[in-house]
mmCIF file of C-alpha atoms in Angstrom:
data_model
loop_
_atom_site.group_PDB
_atom_site.id
_atom_site.type_symbol
_atom_site.label_atom_id
_atom_site.label_comp_id
_atom_site.label_asym_id
_atom_site.label_seq_id
_atom_site.Cartn_x
_atom_site.Cartn_y
_atom_site.Cartn_z
ATOM 1 C CA MET U 1 0.104 0.097 -0.051
ATOM 2 C CA ILE U 2 1.355 3.421 -1.002
ATOM 3 C CA ILE U 3 -0.280 6.767 0.075
ATOM 4 C CA VAL U 4 0.111 9.839 -2.047
ATOM 5 C CA THR U 5 -0.401 13.245 -0.370
ATOM 6 C CA GLY U 6 -1.278 15.803 -2.622
ATOM 7 C CA GLY U 7 -2.714 13.238 -5.180
ATOM 8 C CA SER U 8 -5.045 15.706 -6.899
ATOM 9 C CA GLY U 9 -2.235 17.880 -7.962
ATOM 10 C CA LYS U 10 -0.273 17.717 -11.378
ATOM 11 C CA VAL U 11 2.574 15.345 -10.196
ATOM 12 C CA GLY U 12 0.294 13.650 -7.622
ATOM 13 C CA ARG U 13 -2.228 12.584 -10.244
ATOM 14 C CA ALA U 14 0.590 11.288 -12.503
ATOM 15 C CA ALA U 15 2.142 9.356 -9.475
ATOM 16 C CA VAL U 16 -1.076 7.757 -8.405
ATOM 17 C CA ARG U 17 -1.804 6.735 -12.246
ATOM 18 C CA ASP U 18 1.746 5.433 -12.717
ATOM 19 C CA LEU U 19 1.858 3.515 -9.540
ATOM 20 C CA MET U 20 -1.550 1.925 -10.216
ATOM 21 C CA GLU U 21 -0.381 0.973 -13.849
ATOM 22 C CA HIS U 22 2.541 -0.668 -12.215
ATOM 23 C CA GLY U 23 0.469 -2.891 -9.852
ATOM 24 C CA TYR U 24 0.747 -0.906 -6.703
ATOM 25 C CA LYS U 25 -2.423 -0.254 -4.551
ATOM 26 C CA VAL U 26 -2.578 3.465 -3.916
ATOM 27 C CA VAL U 27 -4.611 5.806 -1.774
ATOM 28 C CA SER U 28 -4.640 9.595 -2.482
ATOM 29 C CA ILE U 29 -5.113 11.947 0.307
ATOM 30 C CA ASP U 30 -5.796 15.497 -0.414
ATOM 31 C CA LEU U 31 -8.097 18.493 0.630
ATOM 32 C CA ALA U 32 -9.211 18.589 -2.947
ATOM 33 C CA LYS U 33 -11.086 15.577 -4.624
ATOM 34 C CA PRO U 34 -9.365 14.335 -7.682
ATOM 35 C CA ALA U 35 -11.544 15.300 -10.990
ATOM 36 C CA GLY U 36 -13.354 12.669 -12.638
ATOM 37 C CA ILE U 37 -14.128 10.092 -9.940
ATOM 38 C CA SER U 38 -17.281 8.246 -10.377
ATOM 39 C CA ASN U 39 -20.054 7.612 -7.886
ATOM 40 C CA PRO U 40 -19.602 4.713 -7.174
ATOM 41 C CA PRO U 41 -16.107 4.535 -8.251
ATOM 42 C CA LYS U 42 -14.940 2.621 -11.264
ATOM 43 C CA PRO U 43 -12.083 -0.078 -10.479
ATOM 44 C CA THR U 44 -9.870 2.342 -12.551
ATOM 45 C CA ASP U 45 -10.423 5.350 -10.249
ATOM 46 C CA PRO U 46 -7.992 6.202 -7.706
ATOM 47 C CA THR U 47 -8.788 5.527 -4.078
ATOM 48 C CA TYR U 48 -9.262 8.935 -2.325
ATOM 49 C CA SER U 49 -9.831 10.115 1.200
ATOM 50 C CA GLN U 50 -9.857 13.864 2.191
ATOM 51 C CA ALA U 51 -7.284 14.880 4.944
ATOM 52 C CA ASP U 52 -5.473 18.060 5.854
ATOM 53 C CA ILE U 53 -1.903 17.172 6.140
ATOM 54 C CA THR U 54 -0.924 20.483 8.238
ATOM 55 C CA ASP U 55 -2.913 18.506 11.039
ATOM 56 C CA PHE U 56 -0.611 15.934 12.674
ATOM 57 C CA GLY U 57 -3.539 13.924 13.950
ATOM 58 C CA GLN U 58 -5.090 13.806 10.607
ATOM 59 C CA VAL U 59 -1.807 12.533 9.110
ATOM 60 C CA MET U 60 -1.375 9.871 11.830
ATOM 61 C CA ALA U 61 -4.849 8.668 11.213
ATOM 62 C CA ALA U 62 -4.527 8.577 7.520
ATOM 63 C CA PHE U 63 -1.286 6.515 7.493
ATOM 64 C CA SER U 64 -2.545 4.010 10.258
ATOM 65 C CA GLY U 65 -6.010 3.269 8.777
ATOM 66 C CA ILE U 66 -9.110 4.597 6.843
ATOM 67 C CA ASN U 67 -11.678 1.922 7.100
ATOM 68 C CA ASP U 68 -11.500 -0.329 4.132
ATOM 69 C CA ARG U 69 -9.376 2.246 2.260
ATOM 70 C CA VAL U 70 -6.217 1.979 4.232
ATOM 71 C CA GLU U 71 -6.437 -1.349 6.041
ATOM 72 C CA GLU U 72 -3.334 -3.270 5.197
ATOM 73 C CA PRO U 73 0.478 -2.177 5.956
ATOM 74 C CA VAL U 74 1.345 1.115 4.414
ATOM 75 C CA THR U 75 4.969 0.293 2.811
ATOM 76 C CA GLY U 76 5.632 3.725 1.310
ATOM 77 C CA ILE U 77 4.600 7.300 1.290
ATOM 78 C CA VAL U 78 4.766 9.929 -1.546
ATOM 79 C CA HIS U 79 4.399 13.335 -0.065
ATOM 80 C CA MET U 80 3.605 15.734 -2.939
ATOM 81 C CA GLY U 81 0.978 17.875 -0.709
ATOM 82 C CA ALA U 82 2.154 21.601 -0.534
ATOM 83 C CA ILE U 83 1.572 24.973 -1.568
ATOM 84 C CA ALA U 84 3.138 24.424 -4.950
ATOM 85 C CA ALA U 85 5.058 27.696 -5.751
ATOM 86 C CA PRO U 86 6.155 30.994 -4.732
ATOM 87 C CA GLY U 87 3.416 33.770 -4.623
ATOM 88 C CA GLN U 88 0.529 31.173 -4.350
ATOM 89 C CA ALA U 89 -0.165 32.388 -0.714
ATOM 90 C CA LEU U 90 1.650 34.858 1.615
ATOM 91 C CA ASP U 91 5.095 34.097 2.351
ATOM 92 C CA HIS U 92 4.815 33.074 5.949
ATOM 93 C CA VAL U 93 1.733 30.996 5.223
ATOM 94 C CA ILE U 94 3.597 29.202 2.467
ATOM 95 C CA PHE U 95 6.709 28.422 4.837
ATOM 96 C CA ASP U 96 4.359 27.460 7.577
ATOM 97 C CA THR U 97 2.295 25.322 5.599
ATOM 98 C CA ASN U 98 5.040 23.496 3.777
ATOM 99 C CA MET U 99 7.121 22.984 6.703
ATOM 100 C CA SER U 100 4.390 21.640 9.217
ATOM 101 C CA SER U 101 3.051 19.253 6.501
ATOM 102 C CA THR U 102 6.539 17.839 5.817
ATOM 103 C CA TYR U 103 7.224 17.534 9.297
ATOM 104 C CA ASN U 104 3.897 15.752 9.931
ATOM 105 C CA VAL U 105 4.569 13.425 7.126
ATOM 106 C CA PHE U 106 8.079 12.523 8.158
ATOM 107 C CA GLU U 107 7.190 12.294 12.035
ATOM 108 C CA ALA U 108 4.090 10.007 11.315
ATOM 109 C CA ALA U 109 6.127 7.787 9.179
ATOM 110 C CA ARG U 110 8.674 7.402 11.765
ATOM 111 C CA ARG U 111 6.237 6.667 14.574
ATOM 112 C CA LEU U 112 4.551 4.091 12.262
ATOM 113 C CA LYS U 113 7.823 2.661 11.068
ATOM 114 C CA ILE U 114 7.041 3.409 7.369
ATOM 115 C CA ARG U 115 10.686 3.572 6.231
ATOM 116 C CA ASN U 116 10.131 4.423 2.480
ATOM 117 C CA VAL U 117 9.382 8.050 1.974
ATOM 118 C CA VAL U 118 9.584 9.992 -1.442
ATOM 119 C CA TRP U 119 8.854 13.816 -1.368
ATOM 120 C CA ALA U 120 8.823 16.854 -3.561
ATOM 121 C CA SER U 121 11.541 19.275 -3.125
ATOM 122 C CA SER U 122 11.863 21.988 -5.806
ATOM 123 C CA GLU U 123 14.125 23.307 -8.461
ATOM 124 C CA THR U 124 13.828 26.640 -6.666
ATOM 125 C CA VAL U 125 16.524 25.371 -4.142
ATOM 126 C CA TYR U 126 19.124 26.093 -6.991
ATOM 127 C CA GLY U 127 18.656 29.710 -6.790
ATOM 128 C CA ILE U 128 15.378 30.532 -8.901
ATOM 129 C CA PRO U 129 14.861 33.054 -10.079
ATOM 130 C CA TYR U 130 18.642 33.608 -10.406
ATOM 131 C CA PRO U 131 18.866 37.272 -9.595
ATOM 132 C CA GLU U 132 22.527 37.192 -10.541
ATOM 133 C CA GLY U 133 22.513 34.110 -12.586
ATOM 134 C CA PRO U 134 23.282 30.507 -11.611
ATOM 135 C CA VAL U 135 26.588 29.802 -9.782
ATOM 136 C CA TYR U 136 27.462 27.360 -12.778
ATOM 137 C CA ALA U 137 25.830 25.369 -15.394
ATOM 138 C CA PRO U 138 24.348 22.739 -15.329
ATOM 139 C CA VAL U 139 23.302 23.339 -11.782
ATOM 140 C CA ASP U 140 23.334 20.102 -9.727
ATOM 141 C CA GLU U 141 22.407 18.738 -6.182
ATOM 142 C CA ASP U 142 25.168 20.628 -4.494
ATOM 143 C CA VAL U 143 23.767 23.857 -5.091
ATOM 144 C CA GLU U 144 21.620 25.491 -2.270
ATOM 145 C CA LEU U 145 20.517 28.986 -2.665
ATOM 146 C CA PRO U 146 17.095 29.456 -1.883
ATOM 147 C CA GLN U 147 15.670 32.981 -2.826
ATOM 148 C CA THR U 148 11.957 32.802 -1.374
ATOM 149 C CA SER U 149 9.969 31.493 1.610
ATOM 150 C CA TYR U 150 8.881 28.682 -0.624
ATOM 151 C CA SER U 151 12.352 27.450 -1.759
ATOM 152 C CA LEU U 152 13.495 27.929 1.931
ATOM 153 C CA SER U 153 10.672 25.722 2.853
ATOM 154 C CA LYS U 154 12.167 23.088 0.491
ATOM 155 C CA LEU U 155 15.560 23.293 1.495
ATOM 156 C CA MET U 156 14.614 23.106 5.194
ATOM 157 C CA GLY U 157 12.702 19.855 4.158
ATOM 158 C CA GLU U 158 15.830 18.485 2.704
ATOM 159 C CA LYS U 159 17.757 19.110 6.069
ATOM 160 C CA LEU U 160 14.854 17.731 8.188
ATOM 161 C CA ALA U 161 15.013 14.609 6.020
ATOM 162 C CA GLU U 162 18.764 14.315 6.738
ATOM 163 C CA GLN U 163 18.033 14.212 10.515
ATOM 164 C CA TYR U 164 15.201 11.776 10.235
ATOM 165 C CA ALA U 165 17.058 9.346 8.333
ATOM 166 C CA LEU U 166 19.844 9.648 11.020
ATOM 167 C CA TRP U 167 17.503 8.363 13.702
ATOM 168 C CA ASP U 168 16.796 5.369 11.886
ATOM 169 C CA PRO U 169 19.500 3.657 9.709
ATOM 170 C CA GLU U 170 16.959 1.628 7.783
ATOM 171 C CA THR U 171 14.870 4.716 6.658
ATOM 172 C CA LYS U 172 14.988 6.174 3.145
ATOM 173 C CA ILE U 173 13.745 9.596 2.542
ATOM 174 C CA ILE U 174 14.407 10.755 -1.093
ATOM 175 C CA GLY U 175 13.671 14.378 -2.106
ATOM 176 C CA LEU U 176 13.079 15.119 -5.789
ATOM 177 C CA ARG U 177 13.779 18.665 -6.918
ATOM 178 C CA PHE U 178 11.261 18.747 -9.621
ATOM 179 C CA SER U 179 11.603 21.323 -12.523
ATOM 180 C CA ASN U 180 8.568 23.173 -13.703
ATOM 181 C CA VAL U 181 5.849 20.475 -14.128
ATOM 182 C CA GLN U 182 4.065 20.246 -17.657
ATOM 183 C CA GLU U 183 1.457 18.060 -18.973
ATOM 184 C CA PRO U 184 0.829 17.326 -22.630
ATOM 185 C CA GLN U 185 -1.522 20.129 -23.230
ATOM 186 C CA ASP U 186 1.032 22.700 -21.930
ATOM 187 C CA TYR U 187 3.372 22.075 -24.665
ATOM 188 C CA ALA U 188 1.415 24.062 -27.047
ATOM 189 C CA HIS U 189 2.772 27.213 -25.337
ATOM 190 C CA PHE U 190 6.505 26.291 -25.865
ATOM 191 C CA ALA U 191 6.423 27.861 -29.336
ATOM 192 C CA GLY U 192 5.847 31.191 -27.708
ATOM 193 C CA TYR U 193 8.919 31.114 -25.768
ATOM 194 C CA GLN U 194 11.204 30.906 -28.795
ATOM 195 C CA ASP U 195 11.358 34.617 -29.775
ATOM 196 C CA ASP U 196 12.630 35.784 -26.389
ATOM 197 C CA ALA U 197 15.090 34.155 -24.116
ATOM 198 C CA ARG U 198 13.718 35.905 -21.084
ATOM 199 C CA LYS U 199 10.343 34.717 -21.214
ATOM 200 C CA ARG U 200 11.563 31.328 -19.661
ATOM 201 C CA HIS U 201 14.972 32.303 -18.320
ATOM 202 C CA TRP U 202 13.864 32.165 -14.670
ATOM 203 C CA ASN U 203 14.329 28.332 -14.443
ATOM 204 C CA LEU U 204 16.898 27.983 -16.971
ATOM 205 C CA TRP U 205 14.527 27.061 -19.786
ATOM 206 C CA THR U 206 14.122 23.533 -18.077
ATOM 207 C CA TYR U 207 10.716 21.514 -17.480
ATOM 208 C CA ILE U 208 9.724 17.999 -16.376
ATOM 209 C CA ASP U 209 6.756 16.325 -17.981
ATOM 210 C CA ALA U 210 4.403 15.134 -15.214
ATOM 211 C CA ARG U 211 4.703 11.552 -16.482
ATOM 212 C CA ASP U 212 8.411 11.528 -16.072
ATOM 213 C CA ALA U 213 8.001 12.998 -12.536
ATOM 214 C CA ALA U 214 5.966 10.005 -11.833
ATOM 215 C CA GLN U 215 8.435 7.692 -13.158
ATOM 216 C CA SER U 216 11.007 9.214 -10.787
ATOM 217 C CA ILE U 217 8.846 8.647 -7.838
ATOM 218 C CA ARG U 218 8.292 5.098 -8.556
ATOM 219 C CA LEU U 219 11.990 4.362 -9.069
ATOM 220 C CA SER U 220 12.791 6.089 -5.819
ATOM 221 C CA LEU U 221 10.269 4.002 -3.974
ATOM 222 C CA GLU U 222 11.735 1.054 -5.511
ATOM 223 C CA SER U 223 15.333 1.922 -4.820
ATOM 224 C CA LYS U 224 17.399 0.150 -2.305
ATOM 225 C CA LEU U 225 18.982 3.248 -1.071
ATOM 226 C CA LYS U 226 19.057 3.923 2.673
ATOM 227 C CA GLY U 227 19.374 7.489 4.389
ATOM 228 C CA ALA U 228 18.338 10.893 2.837
ATOM 229 C CA HIS U 229 19.148 11.721 -0.737
ATOM 230 C CA VAL U 230 18.230 14.463 -3.163
ATOM 231 C CA PHE U 231 17.897 14.286 -6.772
ATOM 232 C CA GLY U 232 17.363 16.851 -9.632
ATOM 233 C CA ILE U 233 14.422 15.818 -11.911
ATOM 234 C CA ALA U 234 13.956 17.487 -15.379
ATOM 235 C CA ASN U 235 13.645 16.142 -18.807
ATOM 236 C CA THR U 236 16.716 15.350 -20.929
ATOM 237 C CA ASN U 237 16.344 18.658 -23.230
ATOM 238 C CA SER U 238 15.486 22.317 -22.634
ATOM 239 C CA LEU U 239 12.312 23.846 -23.875
ATOM 240 C CA MET U 240 14.214 26.200 -26.358
ATOM 241 C CA ARG U 241 15.469 25.441 -29.696
ATOM 242 C CA ARG U 242 18.434 27.777 -29.351
ATOM 243 C CA SER U 243 21.658 26.347 -27.886
ATOM 244 C CA ASN U 244 22.413 26.664 -24.154
ATOM 245 C CA ASP U 245 25.679 28.483 -24.618
ATOM 246 C CA GLU U 246 23.804 31.194 -26.759
ATOM 247 C CA LEU U 247 21.067 31.380 -24.262
ATOM 248 C CA LEU U 248 23.335 31.647 -21.229
ATOM 249 C CA ASP U 249 25.650 34.381 -23.026
ATOM 250 C CA GLU U 250 22.600 36.458 -23.937
ATOM 251 C CA VAL U 251 20.930 36.237 -20.432
ATOM 252 C CA PHE U 252 23.361 35.231 -17.847
ATOM 253 C CA PRO U 253 26.647 36.451 -19.322
ATOM 254 C CA GLY U 254 29.767 34.974 -17.557
ATOM 255 C CA THR U 255 28.124 31.761 -16.162
ATOM 256 C CA PRO U 256 30.631 29.232 -15.353
ATOM 257 C CA ARG U 257 30.299 25.914 -17.344
ATOM 258 C CA LYS U 258 31.041 22.711 -15.135
ATOM 259 C CA ARG U 259 31.691 21.124 -18.327
ATOM 260 C CA PRO U 260 31.064 21.553 -22.006
ATOM 261 C CA LEU U 261 27.365 21.884 -22.700
ATOM 262 C CA GLN U 262 25.212 19.949 -25.082
ATOM 263 C CA PRO U 263 23.179 22.500 -27.225
ATOM 264 C CA ASN U 264 19.813 21.570 -25.758
ATOM 265 C CA GLU U 265 20.533 19.544 -22.687
ATOM 266 C CA SER U 266 18.653 20.407 -19.535
ATOM 267 C CA LEU U 267 20.425 22.913 -17.330
ATOM 268 C CA ILE U 268 19.251 20.980 -14.400
ATOM 269 C CA SER U 269 21.689 18.114 -14.022
ATOM 270 C CA ILE U 270 19.840 14.791 -14.054
ATOM 271 C CA GLU U 271 22.950 12.635 -14.216
ATOM 272 C CA LYS U 272 22.682 11.659 -10.518
ATOM 273 C CA ALA U 273 19.138 10.350 -11.065
ATOM 274 C CA GLN U 274 20.065 8.700 -14.240
ATOM 275 C CA ARG U 275 22.948 6.770 -12.732
ATOM 276 C CA VAL U 276 21.608 6.011 -9.227
ATOM 277 C CA LEU U 277 18.091 5.498 -9.909
ATOM 278 C CA GLY U 278 18.069 4.361 -13.301
ATOM 279 C CA TYR U 279 15.849 7.443 -14.429
ATOM 280 C CA LYS U 280 15.164 7.815 -18.317
ATOM 281 C CA PRO U 281 12.939 10.536 -19.321
ATOM 282 C CA GLN U 282 10.519 9.093 -21.981
ATOM 283 C CA TYR U 283 8.509 12.393 -22.866
ATOM 284 C CA ASP U 284 9.904 15.123 -25.085
ATOM 285 C CA TRP U 285 7.916 18.261 -25.984
ATOM 286 C CA LYS U 286 9.239 18.046 -29.636
ATOM 287 C CA GLY U 287 7.488 14.727 -30.026
#
């Protein structure tokens, strides 16, 4: 049994679908009901229960049993529930919500001895919106330069995971620094970015297809790793047709290159995820 918090969001929906397609029993918990669930539910519908993950008691209740929905041992938690971006709420509300929900998930998992947790960190930890440009390109997991209360909450979640993993050497907590999440219908907008590099410079022209994000979640759940780990998760390519060197020289001149860049590779490095998790993005906006 896998529980997905925030299962009604972009990545949450994709993760629930992917896990079900790969034979997992999945329960989604969220304040918002997933769209399209029938009454009574069809066999292909996700199992859903409403819960507020900023309330520790509700998280403990959800993880330990919900009538016939969560009645067998929970073997993994996918924590996607959060305020999803800077500016979607007041700064202190974003920080409080994201920190309390992440603490509640980690602590409930510890008390219930659920030692397999995957959660959504963020590309914003790398320094988005890069007021002085990235420290180097491609950015990688060593970069920790939060610029907002949102990105600070994600970095603090990574640090929280490190401490929880120290308390129990059998625990695995994997944080995935997702790039800007796109669904297939979103690709229609990409043509409009090509004429001006500054339209999408704020995250170094990167993206992640929700279906590939789901793949990275499943691979993280299945990984034999122990301890706390962080992985950059993006697609293999950028959303621009122009070369990375040309884009960087125009918008962020003087950006150091860690190595020679491929013309259109993602400027969020996914090398670690590829090497350690076996992550292989399958979806490309160019078709």
